[in-house]
XYZ file of C-alpha atoms in Angstrom:
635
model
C -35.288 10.694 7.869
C -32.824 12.932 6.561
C -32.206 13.941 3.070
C -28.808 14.152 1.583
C -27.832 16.787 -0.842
C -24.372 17.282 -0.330
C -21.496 15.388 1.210
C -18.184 16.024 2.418
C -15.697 13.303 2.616
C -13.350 14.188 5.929
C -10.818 11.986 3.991
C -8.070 11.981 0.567
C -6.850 10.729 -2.072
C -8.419 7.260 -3.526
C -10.999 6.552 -1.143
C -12.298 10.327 -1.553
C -12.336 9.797 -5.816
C -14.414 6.505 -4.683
C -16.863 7.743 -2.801
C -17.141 11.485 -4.975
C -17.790 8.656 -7.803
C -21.247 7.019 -6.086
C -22.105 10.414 -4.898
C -22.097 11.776 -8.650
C -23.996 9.290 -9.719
C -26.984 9.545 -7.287
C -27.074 13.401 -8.015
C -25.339 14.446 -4.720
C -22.871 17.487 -4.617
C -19.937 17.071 -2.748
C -16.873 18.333 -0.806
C -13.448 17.959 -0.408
C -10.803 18.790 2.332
C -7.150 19.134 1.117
C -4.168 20.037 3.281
C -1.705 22.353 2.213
C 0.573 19.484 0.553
C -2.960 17.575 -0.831
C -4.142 21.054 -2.869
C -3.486 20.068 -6.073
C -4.031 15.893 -6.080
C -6.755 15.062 -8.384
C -9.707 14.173 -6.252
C -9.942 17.806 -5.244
C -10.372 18.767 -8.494
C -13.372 16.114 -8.904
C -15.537 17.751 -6.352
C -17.843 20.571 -6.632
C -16.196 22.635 -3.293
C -13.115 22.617 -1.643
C -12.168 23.529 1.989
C -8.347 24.310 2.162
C -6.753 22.737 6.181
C -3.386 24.617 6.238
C -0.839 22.156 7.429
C 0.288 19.250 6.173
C 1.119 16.372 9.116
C -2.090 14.761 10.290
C -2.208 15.795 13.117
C -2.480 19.600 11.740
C -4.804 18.190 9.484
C -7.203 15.114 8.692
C -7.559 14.387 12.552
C -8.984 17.599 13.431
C -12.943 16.479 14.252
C -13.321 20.618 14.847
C -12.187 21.464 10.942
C -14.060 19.346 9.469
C -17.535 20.158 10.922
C -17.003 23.355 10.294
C -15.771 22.994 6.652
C -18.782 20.786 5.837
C -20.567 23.993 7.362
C -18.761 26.645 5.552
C -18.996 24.767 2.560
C -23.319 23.846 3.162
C -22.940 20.109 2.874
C -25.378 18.359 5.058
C -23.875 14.847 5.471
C -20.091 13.985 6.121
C -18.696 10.265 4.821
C -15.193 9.067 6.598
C -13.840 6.776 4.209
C -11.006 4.699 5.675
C -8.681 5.572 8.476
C -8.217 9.742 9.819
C -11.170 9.533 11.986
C -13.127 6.945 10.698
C -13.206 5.410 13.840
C -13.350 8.138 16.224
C -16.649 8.591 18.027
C -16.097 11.579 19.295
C -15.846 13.136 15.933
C -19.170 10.988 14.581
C -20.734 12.950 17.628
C -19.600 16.026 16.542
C -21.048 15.749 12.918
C -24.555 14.444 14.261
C -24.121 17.642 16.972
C -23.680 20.085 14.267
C -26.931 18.661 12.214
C -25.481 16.804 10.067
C -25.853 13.187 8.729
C -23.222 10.955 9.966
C -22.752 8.327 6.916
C -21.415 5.673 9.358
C -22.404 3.447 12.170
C -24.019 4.927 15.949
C -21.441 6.429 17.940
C -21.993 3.598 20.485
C -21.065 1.314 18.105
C -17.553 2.865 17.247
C -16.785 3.571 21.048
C -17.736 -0.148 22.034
C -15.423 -1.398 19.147
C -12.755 1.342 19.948
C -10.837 -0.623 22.098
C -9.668 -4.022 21.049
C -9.963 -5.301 25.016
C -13.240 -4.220 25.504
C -14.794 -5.805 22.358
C -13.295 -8.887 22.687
C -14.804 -9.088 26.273
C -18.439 -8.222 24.148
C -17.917 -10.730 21.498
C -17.075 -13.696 23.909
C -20.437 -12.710 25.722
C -22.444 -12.679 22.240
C -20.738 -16.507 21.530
C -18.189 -14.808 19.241
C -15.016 -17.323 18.944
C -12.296 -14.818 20.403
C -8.452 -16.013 21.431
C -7.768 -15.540 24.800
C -6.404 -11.792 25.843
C -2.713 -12.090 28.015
C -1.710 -9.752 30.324
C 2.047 -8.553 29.575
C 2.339 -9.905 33.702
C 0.779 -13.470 32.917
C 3.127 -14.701 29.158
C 5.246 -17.029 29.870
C 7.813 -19.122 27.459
C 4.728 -21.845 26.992
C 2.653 -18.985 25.607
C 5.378 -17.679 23.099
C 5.187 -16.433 20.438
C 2.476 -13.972 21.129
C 1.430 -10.802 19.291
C 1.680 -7.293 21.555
C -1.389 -5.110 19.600
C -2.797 -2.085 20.549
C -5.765 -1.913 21.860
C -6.711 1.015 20.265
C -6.393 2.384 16.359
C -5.338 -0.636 13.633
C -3.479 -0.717 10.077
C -0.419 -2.798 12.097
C 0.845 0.339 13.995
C 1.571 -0.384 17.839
C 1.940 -4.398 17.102
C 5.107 -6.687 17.517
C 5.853 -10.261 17.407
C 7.256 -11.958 20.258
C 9.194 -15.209 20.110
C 11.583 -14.625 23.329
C 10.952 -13.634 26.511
C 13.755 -11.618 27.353
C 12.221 -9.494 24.199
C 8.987 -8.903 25.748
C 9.416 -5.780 27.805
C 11.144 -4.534 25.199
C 8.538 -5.018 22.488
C 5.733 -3.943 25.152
C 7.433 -0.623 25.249
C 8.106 -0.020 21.495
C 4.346 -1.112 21.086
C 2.446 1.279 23.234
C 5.247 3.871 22.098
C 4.151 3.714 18.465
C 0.459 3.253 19.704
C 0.835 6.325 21.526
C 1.983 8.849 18.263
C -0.237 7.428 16.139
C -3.649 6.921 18.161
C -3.310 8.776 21.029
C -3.753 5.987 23.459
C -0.809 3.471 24.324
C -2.499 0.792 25.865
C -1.386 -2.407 24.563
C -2.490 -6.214 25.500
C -0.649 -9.925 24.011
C -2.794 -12.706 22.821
C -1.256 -15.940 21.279
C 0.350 -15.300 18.060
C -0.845 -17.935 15.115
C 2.431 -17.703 13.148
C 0.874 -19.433 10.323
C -2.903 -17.883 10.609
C -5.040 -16.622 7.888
C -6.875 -13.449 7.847
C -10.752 -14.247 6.579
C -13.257 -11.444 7.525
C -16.847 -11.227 6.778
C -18.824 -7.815 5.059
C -21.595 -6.915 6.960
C -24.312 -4.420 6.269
C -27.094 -3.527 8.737
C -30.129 -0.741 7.774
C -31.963 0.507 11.094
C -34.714 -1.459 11.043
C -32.701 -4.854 12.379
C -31.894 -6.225 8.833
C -28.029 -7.012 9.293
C -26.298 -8.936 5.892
C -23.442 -11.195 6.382
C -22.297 -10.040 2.758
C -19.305 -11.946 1.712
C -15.828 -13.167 3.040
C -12.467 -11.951 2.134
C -9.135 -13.378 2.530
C -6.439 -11.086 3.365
C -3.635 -12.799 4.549
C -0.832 -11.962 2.673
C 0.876 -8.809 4.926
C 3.913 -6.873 5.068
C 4.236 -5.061 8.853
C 0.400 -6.681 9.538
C -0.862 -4.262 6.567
C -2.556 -5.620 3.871
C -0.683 -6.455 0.439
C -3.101 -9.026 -1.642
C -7.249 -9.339 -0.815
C -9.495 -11.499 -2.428
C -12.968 -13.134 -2.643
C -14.325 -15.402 -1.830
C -11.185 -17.155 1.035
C -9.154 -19.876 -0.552
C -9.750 -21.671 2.916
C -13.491 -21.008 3.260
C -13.988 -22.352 -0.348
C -11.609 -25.624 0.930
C -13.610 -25.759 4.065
C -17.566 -25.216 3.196
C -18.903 -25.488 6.395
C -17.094 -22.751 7.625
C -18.910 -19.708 5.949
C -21.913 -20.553 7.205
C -20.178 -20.480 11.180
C -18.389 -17.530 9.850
C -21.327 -15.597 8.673
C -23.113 -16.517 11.782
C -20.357 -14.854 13.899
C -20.327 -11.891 12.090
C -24.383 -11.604 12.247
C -24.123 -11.858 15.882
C -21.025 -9.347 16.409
C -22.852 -6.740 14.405
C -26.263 -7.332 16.376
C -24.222 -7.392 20.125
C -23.652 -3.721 19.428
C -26.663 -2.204 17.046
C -24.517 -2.250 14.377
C -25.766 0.090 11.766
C -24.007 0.764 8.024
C -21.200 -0.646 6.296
C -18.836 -2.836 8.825
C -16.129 -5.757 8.480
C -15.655 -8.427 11.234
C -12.251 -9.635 10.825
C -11.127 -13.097 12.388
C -7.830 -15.292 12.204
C -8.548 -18.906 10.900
C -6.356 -21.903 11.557
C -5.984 -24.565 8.299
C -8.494 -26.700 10.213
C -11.146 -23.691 9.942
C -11.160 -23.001 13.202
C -11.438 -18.850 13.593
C -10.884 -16.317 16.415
C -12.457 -13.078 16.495
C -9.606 -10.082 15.833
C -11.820 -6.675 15.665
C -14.679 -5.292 13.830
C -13.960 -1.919 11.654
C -16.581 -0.255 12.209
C -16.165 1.650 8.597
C -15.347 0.609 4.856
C -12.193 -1.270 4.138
C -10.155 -0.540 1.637
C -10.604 -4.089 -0.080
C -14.176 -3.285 -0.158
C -14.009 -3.506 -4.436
C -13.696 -7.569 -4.190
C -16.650 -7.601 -2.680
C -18.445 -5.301 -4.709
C -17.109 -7.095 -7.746
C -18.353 -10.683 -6.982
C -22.022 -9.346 -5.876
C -22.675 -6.667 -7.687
C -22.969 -4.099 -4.888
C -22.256 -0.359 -4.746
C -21.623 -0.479 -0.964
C -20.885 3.050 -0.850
C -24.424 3.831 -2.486
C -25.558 1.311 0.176
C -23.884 3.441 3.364
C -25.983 6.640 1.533
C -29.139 4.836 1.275
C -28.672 3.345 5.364
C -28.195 6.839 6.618
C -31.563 7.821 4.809
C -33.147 5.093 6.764
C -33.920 3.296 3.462
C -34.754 -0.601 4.240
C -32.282 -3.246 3.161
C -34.067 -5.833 0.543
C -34.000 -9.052 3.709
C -31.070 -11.200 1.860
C -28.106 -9.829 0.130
C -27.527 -11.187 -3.262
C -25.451 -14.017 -3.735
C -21.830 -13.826 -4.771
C -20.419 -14.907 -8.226
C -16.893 -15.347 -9.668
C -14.098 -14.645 -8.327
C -11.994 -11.463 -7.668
C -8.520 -10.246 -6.043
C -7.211 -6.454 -5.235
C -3.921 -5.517 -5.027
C -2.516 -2.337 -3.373
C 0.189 -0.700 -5.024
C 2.239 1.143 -3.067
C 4.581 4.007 -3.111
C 8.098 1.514 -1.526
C 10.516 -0.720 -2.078
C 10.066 -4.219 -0.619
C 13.526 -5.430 -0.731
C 14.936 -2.686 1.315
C 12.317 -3.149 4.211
C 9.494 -1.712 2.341
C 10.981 1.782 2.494
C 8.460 4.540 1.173
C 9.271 5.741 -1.974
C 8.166 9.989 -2.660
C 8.726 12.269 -5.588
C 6.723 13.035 -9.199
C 4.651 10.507 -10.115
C 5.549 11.601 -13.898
C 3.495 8.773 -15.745
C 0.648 6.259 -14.428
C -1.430 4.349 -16.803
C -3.253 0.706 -16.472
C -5.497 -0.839 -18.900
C -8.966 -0.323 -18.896
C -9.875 -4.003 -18.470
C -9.209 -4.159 -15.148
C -10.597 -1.698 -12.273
C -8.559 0.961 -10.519
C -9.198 2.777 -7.818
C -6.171 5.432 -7.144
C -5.733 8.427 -5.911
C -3.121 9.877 -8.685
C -2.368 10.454 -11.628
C 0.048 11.644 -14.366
C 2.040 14.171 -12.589
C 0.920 14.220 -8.848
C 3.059 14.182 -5.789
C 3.757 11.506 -3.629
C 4.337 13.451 -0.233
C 5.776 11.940 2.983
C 2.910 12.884 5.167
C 0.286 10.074 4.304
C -0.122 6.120 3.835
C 2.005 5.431 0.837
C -0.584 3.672 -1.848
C -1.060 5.002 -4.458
C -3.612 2.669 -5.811
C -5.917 -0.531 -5.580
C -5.851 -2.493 -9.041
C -8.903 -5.326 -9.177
C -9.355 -7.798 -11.556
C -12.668 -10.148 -11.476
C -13.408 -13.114 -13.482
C -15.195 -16.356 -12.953
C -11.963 -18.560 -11.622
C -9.205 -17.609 -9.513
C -6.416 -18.801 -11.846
C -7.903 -15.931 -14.937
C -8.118 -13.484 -12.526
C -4.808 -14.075 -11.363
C -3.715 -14.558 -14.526
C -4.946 -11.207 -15.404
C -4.454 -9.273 -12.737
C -0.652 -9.877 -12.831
C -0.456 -9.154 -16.901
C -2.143 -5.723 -16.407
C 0.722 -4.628 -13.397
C 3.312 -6.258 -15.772
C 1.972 -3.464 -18.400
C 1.072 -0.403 -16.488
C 3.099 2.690 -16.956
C 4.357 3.908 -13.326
C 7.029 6.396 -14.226
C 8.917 8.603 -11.270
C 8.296 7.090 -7.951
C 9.288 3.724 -7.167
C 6.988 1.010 -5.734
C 5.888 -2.670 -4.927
C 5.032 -3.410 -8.591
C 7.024 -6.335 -9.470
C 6.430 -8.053 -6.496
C 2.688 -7.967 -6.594
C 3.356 -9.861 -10.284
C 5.429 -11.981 -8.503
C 2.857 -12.875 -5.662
C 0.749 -13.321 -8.670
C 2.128 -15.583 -10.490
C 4.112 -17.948 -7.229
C 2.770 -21.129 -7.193
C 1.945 -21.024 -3.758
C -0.367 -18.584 -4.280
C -1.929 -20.501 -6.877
C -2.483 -23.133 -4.935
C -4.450 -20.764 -2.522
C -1.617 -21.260 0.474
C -1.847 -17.598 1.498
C -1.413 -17.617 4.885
C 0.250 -14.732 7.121
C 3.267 -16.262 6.947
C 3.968 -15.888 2.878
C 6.754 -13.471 2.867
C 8.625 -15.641 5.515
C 8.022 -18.467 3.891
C 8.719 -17.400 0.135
C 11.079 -14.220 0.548
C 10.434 -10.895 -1.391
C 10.644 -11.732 -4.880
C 10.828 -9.644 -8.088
C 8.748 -10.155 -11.630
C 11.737 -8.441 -13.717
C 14.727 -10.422 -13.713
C 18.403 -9.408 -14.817
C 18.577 -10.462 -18.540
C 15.356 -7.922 -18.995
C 16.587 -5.345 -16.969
C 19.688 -5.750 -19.179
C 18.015 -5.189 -22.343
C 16.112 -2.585 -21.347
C 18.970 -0.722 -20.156
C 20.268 -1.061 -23.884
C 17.323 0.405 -25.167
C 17.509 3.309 -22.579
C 20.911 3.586 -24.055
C 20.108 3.698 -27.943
C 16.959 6.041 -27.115
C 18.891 8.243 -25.471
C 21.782 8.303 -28.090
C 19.054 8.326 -31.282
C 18.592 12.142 -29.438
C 15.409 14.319 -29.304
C 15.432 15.428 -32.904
C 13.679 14.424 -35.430
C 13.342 10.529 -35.146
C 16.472 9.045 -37.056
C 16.634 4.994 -37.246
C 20.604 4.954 -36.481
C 21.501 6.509 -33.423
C 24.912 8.090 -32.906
C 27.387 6.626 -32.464
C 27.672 4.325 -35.908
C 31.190 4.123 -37.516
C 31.766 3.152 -41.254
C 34.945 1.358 -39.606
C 35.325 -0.498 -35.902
C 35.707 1.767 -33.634
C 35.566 2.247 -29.280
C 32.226 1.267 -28.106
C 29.824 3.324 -26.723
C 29.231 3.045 -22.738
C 26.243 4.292 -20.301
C 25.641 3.395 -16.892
C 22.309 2.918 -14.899
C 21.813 2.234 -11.393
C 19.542 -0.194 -11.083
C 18.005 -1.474 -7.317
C 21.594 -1.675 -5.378
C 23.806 -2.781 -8.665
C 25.120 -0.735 -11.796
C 24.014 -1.782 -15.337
C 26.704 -0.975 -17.999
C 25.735 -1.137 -21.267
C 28.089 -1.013 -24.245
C 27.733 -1.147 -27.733
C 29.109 -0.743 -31.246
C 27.364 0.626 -34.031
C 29.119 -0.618 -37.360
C 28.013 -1.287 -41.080
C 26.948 -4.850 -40.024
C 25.107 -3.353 -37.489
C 24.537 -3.526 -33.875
C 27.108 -5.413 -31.890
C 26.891 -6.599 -28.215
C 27.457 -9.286 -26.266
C 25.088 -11.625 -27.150
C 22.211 -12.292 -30.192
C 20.905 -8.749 -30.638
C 19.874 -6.897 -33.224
C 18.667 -3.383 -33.705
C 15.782 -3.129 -35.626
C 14.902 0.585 -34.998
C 15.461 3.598 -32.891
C 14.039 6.668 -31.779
C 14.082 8.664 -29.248
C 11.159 6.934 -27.294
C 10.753 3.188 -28.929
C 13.553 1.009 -29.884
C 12.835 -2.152 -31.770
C 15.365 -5.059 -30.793
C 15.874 -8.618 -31.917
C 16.893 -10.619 -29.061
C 17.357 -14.510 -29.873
C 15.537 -13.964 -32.981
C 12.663 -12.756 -31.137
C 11.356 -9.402 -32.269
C 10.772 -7.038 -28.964
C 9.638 -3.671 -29.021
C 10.426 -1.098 -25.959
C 8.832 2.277 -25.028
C 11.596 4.432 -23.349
C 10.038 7.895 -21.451
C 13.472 10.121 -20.024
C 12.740 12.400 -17.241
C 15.173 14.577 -15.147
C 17.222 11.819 -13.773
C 15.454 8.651 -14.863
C 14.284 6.857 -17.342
C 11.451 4.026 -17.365
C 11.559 1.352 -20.385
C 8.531 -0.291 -20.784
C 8.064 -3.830 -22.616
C 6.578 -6.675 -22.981
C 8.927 -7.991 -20.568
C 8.324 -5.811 -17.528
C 8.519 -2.468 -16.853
C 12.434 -0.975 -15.704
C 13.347 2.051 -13.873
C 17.194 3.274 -14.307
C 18.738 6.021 -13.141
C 21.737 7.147 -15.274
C 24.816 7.665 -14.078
C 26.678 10.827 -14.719
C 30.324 10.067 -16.430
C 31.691 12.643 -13.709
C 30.896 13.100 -9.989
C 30.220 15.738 -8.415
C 31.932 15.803 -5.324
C 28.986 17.752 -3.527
C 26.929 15.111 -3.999
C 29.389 12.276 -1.609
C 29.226 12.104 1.969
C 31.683 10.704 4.404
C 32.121 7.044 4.407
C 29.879 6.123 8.257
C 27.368 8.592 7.320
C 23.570 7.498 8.162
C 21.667 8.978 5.276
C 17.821 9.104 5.664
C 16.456 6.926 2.715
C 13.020 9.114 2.897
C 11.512 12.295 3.924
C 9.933 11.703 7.657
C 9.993 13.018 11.093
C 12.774 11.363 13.940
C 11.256 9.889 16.608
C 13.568 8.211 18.344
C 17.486 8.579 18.504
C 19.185 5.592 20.573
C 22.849 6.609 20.851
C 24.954 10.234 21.774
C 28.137 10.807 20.486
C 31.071 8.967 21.836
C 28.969 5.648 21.819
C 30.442 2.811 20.732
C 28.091 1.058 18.322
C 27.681 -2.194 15.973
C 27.171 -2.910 12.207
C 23.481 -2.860 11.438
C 22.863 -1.619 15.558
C 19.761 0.836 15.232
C 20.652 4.439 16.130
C 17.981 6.114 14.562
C 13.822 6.207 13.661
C 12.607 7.533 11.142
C 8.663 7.706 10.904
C 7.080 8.310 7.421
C 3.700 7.601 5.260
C 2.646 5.857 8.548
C 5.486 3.604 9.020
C 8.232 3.643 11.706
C 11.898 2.627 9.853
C 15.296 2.349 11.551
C 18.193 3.317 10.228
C 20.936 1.346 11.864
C 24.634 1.510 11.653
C 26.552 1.026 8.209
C 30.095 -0.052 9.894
C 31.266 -0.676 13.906
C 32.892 1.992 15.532
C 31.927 5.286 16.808
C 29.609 7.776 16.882
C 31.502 10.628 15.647
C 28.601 13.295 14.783
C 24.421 13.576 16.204
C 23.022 15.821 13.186
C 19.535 15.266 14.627
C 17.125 15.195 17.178
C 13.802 13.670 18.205
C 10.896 15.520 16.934
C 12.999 16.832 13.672
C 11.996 17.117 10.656
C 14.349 15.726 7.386
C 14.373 15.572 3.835
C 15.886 12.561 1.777
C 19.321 12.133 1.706
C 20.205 14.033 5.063
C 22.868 13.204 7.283
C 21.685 11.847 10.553
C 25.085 10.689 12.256
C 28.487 9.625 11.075
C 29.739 6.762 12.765
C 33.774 6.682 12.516
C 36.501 4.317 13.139
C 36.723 2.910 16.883
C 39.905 4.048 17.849
């Protein structure tokens, strides 16, 4: 059997710093690949060797099989770990690494080609007595079926997959599908199975040495989604705990999926579960997941350490260990949810969470949140023995963290947190339709924290003074700042006087300095940290955490654009422009796609009327804030 010195880790960002962690710690060196945007994120730093892949896009990059055998080469590693999505999945590249002599930490290339395509391994799993929903042909759905889910069959993370509720939609849909499946997995085949509009995601961790030992590990829940990605995991299910006799049929399943196809290594067998605990066999990954932490949390498993020990040929112990407590991962991302989970990029200035709960992330003060990849930034896990603590917990240490610079899905992960639905454990797919996008911060805090911006900013950058300018021995005009805050303006005035602070309403200034102001609000004592940075500022409190932007007293007239302009809200690539010039279009019609940190966003029509001006084309390149089209009046 092989024996592993050094690893290289064809992957980036947090799941490299996870697996560079186990590696270190069972005396391995290791190796990292960076592209030409990645060269300075942090886990390149952590690893012994680096191997620069000039480029940035994927495509250029972290899905070429060919650069990363011979990196691991150039570089004298003698095993290769995929992490999580890149090639992962690809057999062709696990063939490659086991071609070039080198240890393949991951399952037999048989494996991943027999679970490549969704089709073909739900034809296997029905023959191995695997509960699977039935597969449609686009030819056979008809309006009894609806709605059904289009999916690709190959590739996953909820590209190439659209919900289908009317059957005039459905070529449509089909189209868009195996479009999207196309770009981002090379193959567009696409296939429509009954949609469970109310399902819940359970899948089962399995782990499988090579001498027929295969552990049904754990479940997870993972139902609450945005664009059928992930938001909120947890173990153990909600539902299976409701429903006991359905881990045991669960586990079963998943023993018997992983055994159909010599499953070998670290694996997840994901189903969709009615309320009734009926499930239905979705895919197996044959890889880690990126929830793998709540598993590890609630049975004391380094899984990672177990992939390295597999590939060795090391024998599993015949049972896992049982699981205790209860944990939940959430995955904060780089967007904003109430503008249809837009990616956010820029300088990540500040990012700090407390030490009592885990984080796995791939940043840190100071990186750079690029367009090119999958916007998270990080996976924060609390574990405790009930759900409610953990929950409890979980949502207190996001309430507190520092994330200064970039904006992202913060708040609402408090939110989900804290919503009595998902207290209650009712997390099925369905949550944000259900529920809407909420927000932990609301507009009396954001208020008050855009005070304290204000005083910080006027107490200056001296030497700390407790009255900040602005005071007057007699009454006086107020002072005024702006802030943009989400879609709305914040104006904030005050008056300075020799009774003190006066506002609208019962506040009183305790202190001020140029980064913490002390307030009394309602007799309350509150203390806020305020951090500036070129053209933001972040309070943090007790209350939440606010990001302003102030606004300048004067515009600058370079800075407006034409009223009909379509501005692109992120750096990304066009791939699709629906209208020419001269068309006659709607409000909120889609004329362009933008794709970005592996999403696909459209950027539709701010007013009816014309199209004017075409600034780009498909295949193009932009930067935020560039003018795609101007639609004018309809004349």
């Amino acid at each position: 059997m092989p024996m592993i010195s050094s690893v290289l880790v064809a992957n980036r960002g947090e799941i490299a710093r996870r697996i560079f962690r186990t590696a270190r710690s069972l005396g391995l060196s290791t190796v990292a690949v960076y592209s030409t945007a990645d060269a300075r994120m942090p886990y390149v730093d952590e690893a012994d060797a680096g191997v620069g892949l000039p480029g940035n896009a994927p495509g250029e990059t972290y899905l070429r099989a060919e650069l990363m055998v011979e990196a691991a080469l150039r570089a004298g590693a003698d095993a290769v770990h995929p992490g999580y999505g890149f090639l992962s999945e690809n057999a062709a590249f696990a063939q490659a690494v086991i071609d070039a002599g080198l240890t393949w930490i991951g399952p037999p290339v048989d494996a991943i080609s027999s679970m490549g395509s969704k089709i073909e391994a739900k034809k296997l799993m029905a023959a191995a007595g695997v509960p699977v929903l039935a597969e449609l042909t686009p030819a056979e759905v008809s309006a009894d079926d609806l709605p059904v889910l289009v999916k690709a069959s190959a590739g996953g993370g909820g590209r190439g997959m659209r919900v289908v509720s009317r059957l005039a939609d459905l070529a449509g849909e089909i189209e868009a599908a195996s479009a999207e499946a196309l770009s981002a997995f090379g193959d567009g085949t696409v296939f429509c199975e009954r949609y469970l509009a109310q399902g819940r995601h359970i899948e089962v961790q399995v782990m499988a040495d090579q001498h027929g030992t295969i552990w049904a590990v754990g479940e997870r829940e993972c139902s609450i989604q945005r664009r059928h990605q992930k938001v909120v995991e947890e173990a153990p299910s909600p539902l299976v705990e409701r429903i006991p006799s359905m881990r045991p049929a669960l586990f079963d399943a998943a023993r018997k999926a992983a055994a159909a196809i010599g499953y070998v290594g670290a694996g997840t067998v994901e189903f969709l579960a009615d309320e009734s605990g009926n499930f239905y066999f979705l895919e197996m990954n044959t890889r880690l997941q990126v929830e793998h932490p709540v598993t590890e949390e609630t049975t004391g498993l380094d899984l990672v350490a177990l992939q390295f020990a597999v590939a060795s040929g090391e024998h599993l112990p015949p049972e896992p260990p049982p699981t205790a407590g209860h944990a939940i991962e959430v995955r904060l991302y780089a967007e904003d949810p109430l503008h249809d989970w837009q990616p956010q990029t820029g300088v990540l200035h500040r990012f700090a969470v407390e030490a009592r709960v885990r984080v796995d992330s791939g940043v840190e003060d100071e990186s750079e949140v690029s367009p090119y990849y999958d916007a998270m930034l990080a996976k924060v896990i609390a574990y405790g023995d009930d759900r409610a603590t953990v929950a409890r917990r979980l949502a207190r240490a996001l309430e507190r963290a520092k994330v200064h610079g970039v904006g992202t899905n913060r708040d609402l992960l408090v939110w989900i947190l804290r919503h009595p639905a998902f207290l209650a454990g009712e997390t099925d797919t369905a949550f944000f339709a259900k529920h809407g996008v909420g927000a932990a911060v609301d507009d009396a805090v954001v208020r008050v924290s855009a005070l304290a911006a204000a005083l910080a900013d006027a107490a200056g950058r001296r030497t700390p003074v407790r009255v900040p300018s602005g005071w007057r021995n007699l009454a006086s005009q107020p002072q005024r700042k702006s802030f943009r805050y989400g879609d709305g303006v914040v104006e904030v005035e005050y008056r300075l006087t020799r009774d003190g602070l006066v506002v609208d309403g019962n506040i009183t200034l305790i202190d001020s300095f140029s980064d913490h102001v002390v307030l009394e609000v309602d007799g309350v004592r509150r203390a806020f940290e305020v951090a500036a940075y070129d053209g933001i500022t972040c309070v943090d409190s007790a209350l939440g955490s606010v990001m302003l932007t102030p606004v300048a007293r004067f515009t600058d007239p370079a800075e407006q654009v034409a009223a009909g302009s379509l501005v692109a809200p992120m750096p990304g690539t066009v791939v699709r422009v629906g209208v020419q010039v001269g068309d006659v279009v709607t409000q909120g019609q889609p004329l362009v796609w933008l794709e970005a940190m592996k999403m696909e966003h459209l950027i539709a029509a701010p007013m009816a009327g014309v199209v004017g001006e075409l600034k780009v084309a498909a295949g193009q390149q932009v930067e935020v804030g560039a003018v795609l089209a101007v639609v004018g009046e309809n004349s």
